[in-house]
Coordinates of C-alpha atoms in Angstrom, one line a residue:
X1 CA 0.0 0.0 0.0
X2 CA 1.4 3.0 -0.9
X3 CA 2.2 6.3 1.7
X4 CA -1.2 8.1 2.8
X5 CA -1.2 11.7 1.3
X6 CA -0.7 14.7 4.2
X7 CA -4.1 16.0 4.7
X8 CA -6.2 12.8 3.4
X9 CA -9.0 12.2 5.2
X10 CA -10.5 8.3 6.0
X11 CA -13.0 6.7 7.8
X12 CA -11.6 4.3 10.7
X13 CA -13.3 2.0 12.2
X14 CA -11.7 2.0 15.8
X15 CA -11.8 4.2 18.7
X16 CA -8.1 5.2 17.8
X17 CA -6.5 6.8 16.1
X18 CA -3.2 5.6 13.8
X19 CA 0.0 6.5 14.1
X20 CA 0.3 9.9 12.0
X21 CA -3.2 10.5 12.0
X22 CA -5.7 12.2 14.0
X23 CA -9.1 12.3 14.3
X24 CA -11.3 14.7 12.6
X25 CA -12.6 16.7 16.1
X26 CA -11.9 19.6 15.1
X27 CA -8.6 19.8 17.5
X28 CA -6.7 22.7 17.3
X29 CA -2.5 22.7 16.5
X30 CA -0.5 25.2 16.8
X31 CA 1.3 25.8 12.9
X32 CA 5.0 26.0 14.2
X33 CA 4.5 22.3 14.7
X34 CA 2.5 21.2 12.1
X35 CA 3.8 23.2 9.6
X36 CA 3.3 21.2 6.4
X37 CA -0.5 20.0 7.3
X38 CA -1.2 23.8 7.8
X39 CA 0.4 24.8 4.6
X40 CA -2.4 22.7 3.1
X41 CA -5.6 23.3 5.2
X42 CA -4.7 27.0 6.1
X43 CA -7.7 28.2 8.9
X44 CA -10.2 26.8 6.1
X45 CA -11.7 25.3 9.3
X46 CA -10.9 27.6 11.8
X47 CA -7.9 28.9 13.6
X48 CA -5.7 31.9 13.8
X49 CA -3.6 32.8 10.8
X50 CA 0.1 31.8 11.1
X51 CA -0.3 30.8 14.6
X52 CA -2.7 27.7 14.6
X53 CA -5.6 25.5 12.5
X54 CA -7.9 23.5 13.6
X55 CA -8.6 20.2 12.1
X56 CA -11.9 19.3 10.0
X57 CA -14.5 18.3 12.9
X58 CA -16.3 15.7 11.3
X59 CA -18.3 14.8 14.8
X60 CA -22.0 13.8 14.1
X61 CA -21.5 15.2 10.6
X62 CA -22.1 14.1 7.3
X63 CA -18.9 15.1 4.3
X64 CA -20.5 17.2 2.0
X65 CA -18.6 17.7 -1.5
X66 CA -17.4 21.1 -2.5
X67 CA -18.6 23.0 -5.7
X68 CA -22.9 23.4 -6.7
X69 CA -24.8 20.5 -6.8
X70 CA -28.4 21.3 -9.0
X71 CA -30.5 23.8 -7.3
X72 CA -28.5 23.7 -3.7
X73 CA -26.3 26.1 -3.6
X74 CA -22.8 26.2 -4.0
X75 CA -20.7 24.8 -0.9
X76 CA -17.2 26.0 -0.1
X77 CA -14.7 24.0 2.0
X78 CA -14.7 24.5 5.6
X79 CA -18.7 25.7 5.1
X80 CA -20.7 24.0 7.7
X81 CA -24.8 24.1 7.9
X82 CA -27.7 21.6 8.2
X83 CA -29.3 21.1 11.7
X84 CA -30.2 17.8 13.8
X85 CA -34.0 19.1 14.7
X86 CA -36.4 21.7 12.8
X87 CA -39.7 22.8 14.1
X88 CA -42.3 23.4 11.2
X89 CA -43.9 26.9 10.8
X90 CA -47.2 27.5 8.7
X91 CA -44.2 29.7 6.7
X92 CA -42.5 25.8 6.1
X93 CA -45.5 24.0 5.5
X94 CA -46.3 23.5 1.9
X95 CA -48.9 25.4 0.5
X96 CA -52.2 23.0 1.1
X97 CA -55.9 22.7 1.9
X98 CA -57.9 20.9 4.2
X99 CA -61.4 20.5 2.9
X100 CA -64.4 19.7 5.0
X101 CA -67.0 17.6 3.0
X102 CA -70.6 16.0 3.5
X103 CA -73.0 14.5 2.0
X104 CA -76.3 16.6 0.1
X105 CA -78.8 14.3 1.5
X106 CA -80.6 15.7 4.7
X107 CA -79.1 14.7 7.5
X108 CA -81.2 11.8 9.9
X109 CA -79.3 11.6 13.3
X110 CA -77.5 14.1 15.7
X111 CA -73.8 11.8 16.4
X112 CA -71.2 12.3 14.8
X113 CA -69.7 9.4 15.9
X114 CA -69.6 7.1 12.7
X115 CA -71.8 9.0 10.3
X116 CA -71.0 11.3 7.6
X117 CA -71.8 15.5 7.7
X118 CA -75.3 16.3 5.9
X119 CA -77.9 18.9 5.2
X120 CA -79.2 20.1 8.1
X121 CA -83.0 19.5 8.5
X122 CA -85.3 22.0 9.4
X123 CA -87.5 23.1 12.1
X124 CA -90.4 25.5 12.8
X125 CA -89.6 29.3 13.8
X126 CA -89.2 29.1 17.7
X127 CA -89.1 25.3 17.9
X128 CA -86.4 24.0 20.8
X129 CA -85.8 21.1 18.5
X130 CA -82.3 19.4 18.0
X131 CA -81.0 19.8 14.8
X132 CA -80.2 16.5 13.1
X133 CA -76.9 17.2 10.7
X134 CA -75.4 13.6 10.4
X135 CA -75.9 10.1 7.7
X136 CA -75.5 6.9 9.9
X137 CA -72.1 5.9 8.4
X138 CA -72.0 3.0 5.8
X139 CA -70.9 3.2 1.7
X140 CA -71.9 7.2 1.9
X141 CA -69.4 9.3 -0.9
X142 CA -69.3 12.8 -0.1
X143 CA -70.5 15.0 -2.8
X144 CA -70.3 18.4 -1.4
X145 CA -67.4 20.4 -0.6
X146 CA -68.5 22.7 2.5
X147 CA -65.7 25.1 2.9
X148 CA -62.2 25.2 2.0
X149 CA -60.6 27.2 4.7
X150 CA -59.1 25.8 7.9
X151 CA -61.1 24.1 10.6
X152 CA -59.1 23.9 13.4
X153 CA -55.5 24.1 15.1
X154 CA -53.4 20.9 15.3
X155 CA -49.9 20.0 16.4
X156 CA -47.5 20.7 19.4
X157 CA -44.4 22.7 18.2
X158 CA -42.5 19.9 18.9
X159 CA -39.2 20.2 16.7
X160 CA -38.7 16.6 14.6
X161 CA -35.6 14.8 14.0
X162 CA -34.5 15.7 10.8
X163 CA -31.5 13.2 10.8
X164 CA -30.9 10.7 7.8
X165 CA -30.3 6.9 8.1
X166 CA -27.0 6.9 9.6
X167 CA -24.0 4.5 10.8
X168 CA -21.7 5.6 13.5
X169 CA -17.5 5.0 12.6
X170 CA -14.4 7.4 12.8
X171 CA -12.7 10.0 10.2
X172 CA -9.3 10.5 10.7
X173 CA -7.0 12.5 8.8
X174 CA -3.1 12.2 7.9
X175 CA -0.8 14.0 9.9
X176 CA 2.5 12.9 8.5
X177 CA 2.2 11.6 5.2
X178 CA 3.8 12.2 1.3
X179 CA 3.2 16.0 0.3
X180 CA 0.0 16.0 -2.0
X181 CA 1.7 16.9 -5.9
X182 CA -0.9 19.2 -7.4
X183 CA -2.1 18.9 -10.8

């Protein structure tokens, strides 16, 4: 196998590092030190210019290429973005409807409970009668479409997990490795 290039990053499957690597924590080394590594990472991912760098931190990440990909965005390296947990908002909801529908057929019993919404039937001026405004349930197709707008309030706030399928191992990168030729 041949050397491991200074500044090459792989995935490790032990909870050590090798020799002449480290792992992607985002550690910070001072430059005087680590002088070839820093000639090739700079403070892309943080650090103090000429003094020290800090490493990737790769920690409950997921690598993201560099450059545009589609309609995303163009990502730079070092950028960092994305978060574990996102409550929705009506403003990141899409756009949608919820319709209330019944049936056109006067309505015969007063539960909801297993019956379909109907034409209310009538009563007299002045009567104290119930209104009846529900089908028993059964085969009933709604045909009417009573109002478009929203009915009621739903939902807790509660921020989801927004986290993909994921397996758990190490990055490391090279510390002392062959100089990376460029092209």
């Amino acid at each position: 196998m041949s050397d491991p290039f200074l500044g090459e990053i792989k995935m490790w499957a032990f909870p050590w590092a090798p020799s002449g690597w480290a792992f992607c924590d985002g550690a910070n080394l001072p430059v005087n030190q680590n002088q070839a590594l820093y000639s090739l990472l700079g403070v892309t991912f943080g650090g103090t210019a000429g003094q020290n760098f800090n490493l990737p931190d790769l920690r409950g990440r997921t690598p993201l290429g560099t450059g545009a990909g589609g309609s995303v965005g163009t990502y730079n390296m070092g950028n960092t973005g994305g978060l574990e947990a996102v409550a929705l908002t009506v403003a990141t909801v899409p756009p949608h409807t919820h319709e209330v529908v019944g049936y056109s057929t006067a309505a015969t019993t007063q539960s909801p409970t297993g019956n379909m919404l109907a034409n209310v039937n009538s009563a007299t001026s002045g009567s104290t009668t119930n209104f009846s405004t529900f089908l028993p349930g059964g085969n009933w197709t709604a045909n009417a479409v009573l109002n478009a707008g929203t009915i009621d309030s739903a939902g807790g706030g509660t921020p989801h997990n927004n986290m993909q399928p994921f397996g758990v191992t190490n990055f490391t990168i090279c510390q002392s490795g062959s100089y990376p030729p460029r092209n």
